[in-house]
Amino acid sequence: MHESVAEATKRKYAEYVNPGLAKLLDFAGYGVETTAEGCYITDDSGKRYLDCLGGYGVFSPGHRHPKVVEAAKKALDTMPLSAKVFFSKPYADLAEKLAAIAPGDLQFTFMCNSGTEAVEGALKVAKMYDHRPRVVSTVGGFHGKSMGALSATGRDKFREPFYPLIPEFCHVRYNDIDAMRELVDDHTAAVIVETVQGEGGIHVPDAGYLPAVREICDAHDALLILDEVQTGFGRTGKMFGAEHTGVVPDIMTLAKGLSGGVVPVGAFMGSAKVWEPAFGENPLLHTSTFGGNPLACSVALAAIEVIEEEGLVENSATVGAHMMNRLREVADKRSNTIAEVRGVGLMIGVEFALDDVGELTIAAMVKRGVVAAYTLNNPRVIRFEPPLIMTREQADVAVDAFDEAVAETQELLTAVAGL
Ligand SMILES: Cc1ncc(COP(=O)(O)O)c(C=O)c1O
């Protein structure tokens, strides 16, 4: 019997990749992705989807932005991977550009390949500063799933199977200044925190939170690591989430949007104060074979140029505000199902009042040609993190589909309850 591309791919996922994941994707109604452009993804059946997830916040300039693709092609035609022992112009150019746009005195950059790697490197640099043992992070915070990053990630479900993790990692409630003040002391190497908690369920802290965390760190000469893997590069309507309050970290982690949606790339940046103790004595204390390759650096530089030239930070702020207003109208109408709409820029979360509604709503949205997903640490919250090129009209299409999807889910649950 002839197997279609979709059938064969799903079977191979079940047989060779991850049977549980195969079921999960199938339940949500996803087919096999084949091409993507701008805000749209097309599957193997030719159906087009409006992308409201953006690869978990990766596709800031949209899918396959011509300028970013051109930079990749140019690097492929010259030198995509680094020989490592030469100086690399794309690395130097990107590091200079990042220093120019990053908050405060973040001057130095180490390039890697993902957000998790950026966090790993950031934690190591923090430990080298004063050789203190403790790292404080937040409940619900997400920093990755490798052993170091997972030690900082704040969800037991991902952590407990791997105990013991790195000792002296503590978690306090996000947006709770008193709890932070209680835990940070002269044994604390660093506090690592997101400027908006993403996977925890899109939590925007009070305006005074990050400045207070900065003060608490300063009082104990502990370092502040801002994890901007998800919030960086315009996602929140500012180039970096830190800009909403003017807080300057000692170390900042980056990835996702920096890739331009074309080549995986991560980075962590630090001030001279932290770089010298980490790399002064041994410049090879932390290394990566692939990190900072010319292909990734050329693409990242092009991605930043696109974000600047096309005003995508501003678009994120204005279309994000419009989308949030429209989603709040839906929430008012459906207040028995939707508990809250929150977020900033094009980083928006919708929290449902009940478990399971999110999953069913996502499936109903997929049926209507709109891609969404829930947040990793909080399945009650579905997130809207579309490409930053999204127009108001496209945002309206997404919200209308969401509205219909929630209505369908409500009807389904009422019918099931009545059985
Ligand atoms: C704030 C934050 N830090 C780190 C990570 C890990 O990044 P990656 O999945 O690229 O390793 C994520 C991923 O969602 C994230 O949101």
Coordinates of C-alpha atoms and ligand atoms in Angstrom, one line a residue:
M1 CA 0.0 0.0 0.0
H2 CA 1.3 3.4 -0.9
E3 CA 2.2 5.6 2.1
S4 CA 1.8 9.4 1.8
V5 CA 4.7 11.7 2.9
A6 CA 2.7 12.6 6.0
E7 CA 1.9 9.0 6.9
A8 CA 5.5 7.9 6.4
T9 CA 6.9 10.8 8.4
K10 CA 4.6 10.3 11.3
R11 CA 5.4 6.5 11.3
K12 CA 9.1 7.3 11.3
Y13 CA 8.6 9.7 14.2
A14 CA 6.8 6.9 16.1
E15 CA 9.4 4.3 15.2
Y16 CA 12.7 6.3 15.2
V17 CA 12.2 9.6 17.0
N18 CA 9.8 9.7 19.9
P19 CA 6.5 7.8 20.0
G20 CA 5.0 10.2 22.6
L21 CA 6.0 13.3 20.7
A22 CA 4.5 11.7 17.5
K23 CA 1.1 11.3 19.3
L24 CA 1.3 14.8 20.8
L25 CA 1.9 16.5 17.4
D26 CA -0.7 14.3 15.7
F27 CA -3.3 15.2 18.4
A28 CA -2.8 18.9 17.8
G29 CA -3.4 18.3 14.1
Y30 CA 0.0 19.2 12.7
G31 CA 1.0 17.7 9.3
V32 CA 4.5 17.8 7.8
E33 CA 6.0 21.2 7.3
T34 CA 7.5 21.7 3.8
T35 CA 8.0 25.4 3.1
A36 CA 7.7 28.8 4.9
E37 CA 7.8 32.4 4.0
G38 CA 7.2 35.6 6.0
C39 CA 4.4 34.8 8.5
Y40 CA 3.2 31.6 6.8
I41 CA 4.1 27.9 6.9
T42 CA 2.9 25.4 4.3
D43 CA 2.4 21.7 5.0
D44 CA 2.7 18.7 2.7
S45 CA -1.0 18.9 1.7
G46 CA -0.5 22.5 0.5
K47 CA -2.4 24.0 3.5
R48 CA -1.1 27.4 4.6
Y49 CA -0.9 28.4 8.3
L50 CA -0.5 31.8 9.8
D51 CA 2.5 31.4 12.2
C52 CA 1.6 32.8 15.7
L53 CA 4.3 30.8 17.5
G54 CA 7.3 31.7 15.4
G55 CA 9.2 28.6 16.4
Y56 CA 9.0 29.6 20.1
G57 CA 9.9 33.2 19.3
V58 CA 12.7 32.5 16.7
F59 CA 11.3 34.0 13.5
S60 CA 11.6 37.7 14.3
P61 CA 12.2 38.9 10.7
G62 CA 9.8 36.3 9.4
H63 CA 10.6 33.0 7.7
R64 CA 13.3 33.1 5.1
H65 CA 13.7 36.9 5.0
P66 CA 15.5 37.6 1.7
K67 CA 18.3 39.6 3.2
V68 CA 19.1 37.0 5.9
V69 CA 18.9 34.2 3.3
E70 CA 21.2 36.2 1.1
A71 CA 23.8 36.5 3.9
A72 CA 23.6 32.8 4.5
K73 CA 24.1 32.0 0.8
K74 CA 27.1 34.4 0.6
A75 CA 28.7 32.6 3.6
L76 CA 28.0 29.2 2.1
D77 CA 29.9 30.4 -1.1
T78 CA 32.9 31.6 0.9
M79 CA 33.4 30.0 4.3
P80 CA 30.5 28.7 6.3
L81 CA 32.4 27.0 9.2
S82 CA 35.4 28.4 10.9
A83 CA 39.0 26.9 10.8
K84 CA 39.0 28.2 14.4
V85 CA 42.7 29.3 14.6
F86 CA 42.3 32.3 12.3
F87 CA 40.6 35.6 13.2
S88 CA 37.0 35.7 11.8
K89 CA 35.6 38.9 10.4
P90 CA 32.0 37.9 10.8
Y91 CA 32.6 37.1 14.5
A92 CA 34.3 40.4 15.1
D93 CA 31.7 42.4 13.2
L94 CA 28.8 40.7 15.1
A95 CA 30.5 41.2 18.5
E96 CA 31.0 44.9 17.7
K97 CA 27.4 45.3 16.6
L98 CA 26.1 43.5 19.7
A99 CA 28.2 45.7 22.0
A100 CA 26.7 48.8 20.2
I101 CA 23.1 47.8 20.8
A102 CA 23.3 45.9 24.1
P103 CA 22.4 47.7 27.4
G104 CA 25.1 49.6 29.3
D105 CA 28.7 48.3 29.3
L106 CA 28.1 44.8 28.0
Q107 CA 31.2 44.8 25.8
F108 CA 32.3 41.2 25.2
T109 CA 30.5 38.4 23.4
F110 CA 31.0 34.6 23.3
M111 CA 29.1 33.0 20.4
C112 CA 27.5 29.6 20.8
N113 CA 24.7 27.6 19.1
S114 CA 21.6 27.8 21.3
G115 CA 20.0 29.5 24.3
T116 CA 20.9 26.6 26.6
E117 CA 24.5 26.8 25.7
A118 CA 24.4 30.6 26.3
V119 CA 23.1 30.0 29.8
E120 CA 25.7 27.3 30.5
G121 CA 28.5 29.7 29.5
A122 CA 26.9 32.6 31.5
L123 CA 26.8 30.5 34.6
K124 CA 30.4 29.5 34.3
V125 CA 31.6 33.0 33.8
A126 CA 29.5 34.1 36.8
K127 CA 31.2 31.4 38.9
M128 CA 34.7 32.6 37.8
Y129 CA 34.0 36.1 39.0
D130 CA 34.3 35.4 42.8
H131 CA 34.1 31.6 43.0
R132 CA 31.0 31.8 45.1
P133 CA 28.7 28.7 45.3
R134 CA 25.1 30.0 45.1
V135 CA 23.0 30.8 42.0
V136 CA 19.5 32.2 42.5
S137 CA 16.8 31.8 39.8
T138 CA 13.0 31.8 39.8
V139 CA 10.2 29.3 40.1
G140 CA 8.7 28.8 36.6
G141 CA 11.8 30.3 35.0
F142 CA 13.1 28.5 31.9
H143 CA 16.8 28.5 31.0
G144 CA 17.2 25.2 29.1
K145 CA 17.5 21.5 29.9
S146 CA 21.2 20.7 29.9
M147 CA 22.5 19.9 33.5
G148 CA 23.7 23.4 34.3
A149 CA 20.9 25.3 32.7
L150 CA 18.4 22.8 34.1
S151 CA 19.7 23.5 37.6
A152 CA 18.5 27.1 37.0
T153 CA 15.3 26.2 35.3
G154 CA 12.4 26.3 37.8
R155 CA 10.1 23.5 37.0
D156 CA 10.2 20.3 39.1
K157 CA 8.8 18.1 36.4
F158 CA 11.9 18.6 34.2
R159 CA 14.4 18.7 37.2
E160 CA 13.4 15.9 39.5
P161 CA 14.3 12.9 37.2
F162 CA 17.9 14.2 37.1
Y163 CA 18.6 14.9 40.8
P164 CA 21.2 15.6 42.1
L165 CA 21.7 18.7 39.9
I166 CA 24.4 21.3 40.5
P167 CA 24.3 22.1 44.2
E168 CA 23.4 25.5 45.7
F169 CA 20.9 26.5 43.0
C170 CA 17.9 28.1 44.7
H171 CA 14.6 29.2 43.3
V172 CA 12.4 32.1 44.5
R173 CA 9.0 33.2 43.3
Y174 CA 9.2 35.5 40.2
N175 CA 8.3 39.1 40.8
D176 CA 8.7 38.7 44.6
I177 CA 11.3 41.2 45.7
D178 CA 11.2 40.2 49.4
A179 CA 11.9 36.5 48.6
M180 CA 14.8 37.6 46.4
R181 CA 16.2 39.8 49.2
E182 CA 15.9 37.0 51.7
L183 CA 18.0 34.5 49.6
V184 CA 20.7 36.6 48.0
D185 CA 23.7 37.1 50.3
D186 CA 27.5 37.3 50.2
H187 CA 27.7 33.6 49.1
T188 CA 25.7 34.3 46.0
A189 CA 27.5 34.2 42.7
A190 CA 24.6 35.4 40.6
V191 CA 20.9 35.8 40.1
I192 CA 19.6 34.6 36.7
V193 CA 16.2 35.9 35.7
E194 CA 14.2 36.5 32.5
T195 CA 13.0 40.1 31.8
V196 CA 9.6 38.6 31.0
Q197 CA 9.1 35.0 32.1
G198 CA 8.3 33.2 28.9
E199 CA 7.9 29.4 29.3
G200 CA 6.6 30.0 32.8
G201 CA 3.5 31.5 31.2
I202 CA 4.3 35.0 29.9
H203 CA 4.6 36.9 33.2
V204 CA 5.5 40.5 32.9
P205 CA 7.1 41.7 36.2
D206 CA 6.1 44.9 38.0
A207 CA 8.2 47.9 36.8
G208 CA 10.1 48.0 40.1
Y209 CA 11.1 44.3 40.1
L210 CA 14.2 44.2 38.0
P211 CA 15.6 47.4 39.3
A212 CA 15.2 46.0 42.9
V213 CA 16.9 42.8 41.9
R214 CA 19.8 44.8 40.5
E215 CA 20.0 46.7 43.8
I216 CA 20.0 43.5 45.8
C217 CA 22.8 42.0 43.7
D218 CA 24.8 45.2 44.0
A219 CA 24.4 45.2 47.8
H220 CA 26.2 41.8 47.9
D221 CA 28.4 42.1 44.9
A222 CA 26.5 39.3 43.3
L223 CA 26.2 39.3 39.5
L224 CA 22.9 39.8 37.6
I225 CA 22.4 37.6 34.6
L226 CA 19.5 38.6 32.4
D227 CA 18.3 35.7 30.2
E228 CA 17.1 37.5 27.1
V229 CA 17.1 34.3 25.0
Q230 CA 13.3 34.8 24.3
T231 CA 12.8 38.5 25.0
G232 CA 15.8 39.8 23.0
F233 CA 15.7 41.4 19.6
G234 CA 12.4 43.2 19.6
R235 CA 10.1 40.5 21.0
T236 CA 8.8 42.7 23.8
G237 CA 8.6 46.0 21.8
K238 CA 12.1 47.1 22.8
M239 CA 15.3 45.7 21.4
F240 CA 16.0 44.0 24.7
G241 CA 13.5 43.4 27.6
A242 CA 15.9 45.1 30.0
E243 CA 15.2 48.4 28.2
H244 CA 11.7 48.6 29.7
T245 CA 13.3 49.5 33.0
G246 CA 16.8 50.6 32.1
V247 CA 18.4 47.8 34.2
V248 CA 21.9 46.8 33.0
P249 CA 23.0 43.2 33.7
D250 CA 26.5 42.0 34.2
I251 CA 25.9 39.1 31.8
M252 CA 23.1 38.7 29.2
T253 CA 22.2 35.6 27.3
L254 CA 20.8 35.6 23.7
A255 CA 19.6 33.2 21.0
K256 CA 16.3 32.7 19.2
G257 CA 15.7 36.0 17.4
L258 CA 19.5 36.4 16.8
S259 CA 19.2 33.5 14.3
G260 CA 17.1 35.6 11.9
G261 CA 15.1 32.3 11.7
V262 CA 17.8 30.9 9.4
V263 CA 20.8 29.4 11.3
P264 CA 20.9 28.4 15.0
V265 CA 22.9 30.8 17.0
G266 CA 23.3 31.8 20.7
A267 CA 25.5 34.1 22.6
F268 CA 26.3 35.5 26.0
M269 CA 27.7 38.9 26.6
G270 CA 29.5 40.3 29.6
S271 CA 31.1 43.5 30.9
A272 CA 34.9 43.8 31.2
K273 CA 34.4 43.3 35.0
V274 CA 33.3 39.7 34.4
W275 CA 35.2 38.9 31.3
E276 CA 38.7 39.4 32.8
P277 CA 38.3 36.9 35.7
A278 CA 36.8 34.4 33.3
F279 CA 39.1 34.6 30.3
G280 CA 42.1 36.7 31.5
E281 CA 44.2 33.9 32.7
N282 CA 43.0 31.2 30.3
P283 CA 41.3 32.5 27.1
L284 CA 40.3 28.9 26.3
L285 CA 38.5 28.3 29.6
H286 CA 35.2 28.0 27.7
T287 CA 35.1 27.0 24.0
S288 CA 32.8 25.7 21.3
T289 CA 33.8 24.1 18.0
F290 CA 30.8 25.3 16.1
G291 CA 30.0 28.4 18.2
G292 CA 30.5 31.7 16.3
N293 CA 30.9 30.1 12.9
P294 CA 31.0 32.5 10.0
L295 CA 27.6 31.3 8.6
A296 CA 25.8 31.9 11.9
C297 CA 27.6 35.3 12.5
S298 CA 26.8 36.6 9.0
V299 CA 23.2 35.6 9.3
A300 CA 22.9 37.1 12.8
L301 CA 24.4 40.4 11.7
A302 CA 21.9 40.5 8.7
A303 CA 19.0 39.7 11.1
I304 CA 19.9 42.6 13.4
E305 CA 20.1 44.9 10.3
V306 CA 16.7 43.8 9.2
I307 CA 15.2 44.3 12.6
E308 CA 16.6 47.9 12.7
E309 CA 16.0 48.8 9.0
E310 CA 12.4 47.6 9.0
G311 CA 11.4 49.0 12.3
L312 CA 10.5 45.6 13.7
V313 CA 10.9 46.7 17.3
E314 CA 8.3 49.4 16.8
N315 CA 6.0 47.0 14.9
S316 CA 6.3 44.5 17.7
A317 CA 5.1 47.2 20.2
T318 CA 2.2 48.5 18.0
V319 CA 0.9 45.3 16.5
G320 CA 1.5 43.6 19.9
A321 CA -0.7 46.3 21.7
H322 CA -3.4 45.9 19.0
M323 CA -3.4 42.1 19.3
M324 CA -3.5 42.2 23.1
N325 CA -6.5 44.6 23.0
R326 CA -8.3 42.3 20.6
L327 CA -7.5 39.2 22.7
R328 CA -8.8 41.0 25.8
E329 CA -12.1 41.6 24.0
V330 CA -12.3 37.9 23.4
A331 CA -11.4 37.2 27.0
D332 CA -14.2 39.6 28.3
K333 CA -16.7 37.7 26.1
R334 CA -15.5 34.3 27.2
S335 CA -14.6 35.1 30.9
N336 CA -15.8 31.6 32.1
T337 CA -13.0 30.0 30.0
I338 CA -10.2 32.6 29.8
A339 CA -8.7 33.7 33.0
E340 CA -6.3 36.4 31.7
V341 CA -4.5 37.9 28.7
R342 CA -1.1 39.3 29.5
G343 CA 2.2 40.2 27.8
V344 CA 4.2 42.9 26.2
G345 CA 5.0 43.5 22.5
L346 CA 4.5 40.4 20.5
M347 CA 5.0 38.1 23.5
I348 CA 1.5 37.5 24.6
G349 CA 0.0 34.7 26.8
V350 CA -3.6 33.7 27.3
E351 CA -4.3 31.8 30.5
F352 CA -7.3 29.5 30.6
A353 CA -9.3 28.9 33.7
L354 CA -9.2 25.1 33.3
D355 CA -6.6 22.5 32.3
D356 CA -7.0 20.9 28.9
V357 CA -8.7 23.9 27.3
G358 CA -5.4 25.1 25.9
E359 CA -4.6 21.9 24.1
L360 CA -8.1 21.6 22.6
T361 CA -8.1 25.3 21.6
I362 CA -4.7 24.9 19.9
A363 CA -6.0 21.9 17.9
A364 CA -9.1 24.0 16.9
M365 CA -6.8 26.9 15.8
V366 CA -4.6 24.5 13.7
K367 CA -7.8 23.3 12.0
R368 CA -8.4 27.0 11.1
G369 CA -4.9 27.5 9.8
V370 CA -3.3 29.3 12.8
V371 CA -0.3 27.9 14.6
A372 CA 0.0 28.3 18.4
A373 CA 1.4 26.3 21.3
Y374 CA 1.3 26.3 25.1
T375 CA 4.2 27.5 27.3
L376 CA 6.6 24.7 28.5
N377 CA 6.3 25.3 32.2
N378 CA 2.6 26.2 32.2
P379 CA 0.3 24.2 30.0
R380 CA -2.6 26.4 31.0
V381 CA -1.1 29.3 29.0
I382 CA -1.0 29.4 25.2
R383 CA 1.3 32.0 23.7
F384 CA 1.3 34.3 20.7
E385 CA 4.8 35.0 19.6
P386 CA 4.5 35.6 15.8
P387 CA 7.1 37.0 13.5
L388 CA 7.7 40.7 14.3
I389 CA 6.7 41.5 10.7
M390 CA 3.1 40.6 11.4
T391 CA 0.5 43.2 10.3
R392 CA -2.6 44.3 12.2
E393 CA -4.7 42.5 9.6
Q394 CA -2.8 39.3 10.1
A395 CA -3.2 39.7 13.9
D396 CA -6.9 40.2 13.4
V397 CA -7.1 36.9 11.4
A398 CA -5.3 35.1 14.2
V399 CA -7.5 36.6 17.0
D400 CA -10.7 35.7 15.0
A401 CA -9.5 32.1 14.6
F402 CA -8.7 32.0 18.3
D403 CA -12.1 33.3 19.2
E404 CA -13.8 30.7 17.1
A405 CA -11.5 28.0 18.5
V406 CA -12.3 28.9 22.1
A407 CA -16.1 28.8 21.2
E408 CA -15.7 25.4 19.6
T409 CA -13.8 24.1 22.7
Q410 CA -16.4 25.5 25.0
E411 CA -19.2 23.7 23.1
L412 CA -17.2 20.5 23.1
L413 CA -16.6 20.6 26.8
T414 CA -20.3 21.5 27.5
A415 CA -21.4 18.5 25.4
V416 CA -19.0 16.2 27.1
A417 CA -20.1 17.4 30.6
G418 CA -23.7 16.7 29.6
L419 CA -23.0 13.1 28.6
Ligands
LIG1 C1 14.6 32.3 28.5 C2 15.1 31.1 27.8 N1 16.4 30.7 28.1 C3 16.9 29.6 27.5 C4 16.2 28.9 26.6 C5 16.8 27.7 26.0 O1 17.1 28.0 24.7 P1 17.3 26.8 23.6 O2 16.0 26.0 23.4 O3 17.7 27.6 22.3 O4 18.4 26.0 24.1 C6 14.9 29.2 26.3 C7 14.1 28.4 25.4 O5 12.9 28.5 25.3 C8 14.3 30.4 26.9 O6 13.1 30.8 26.7

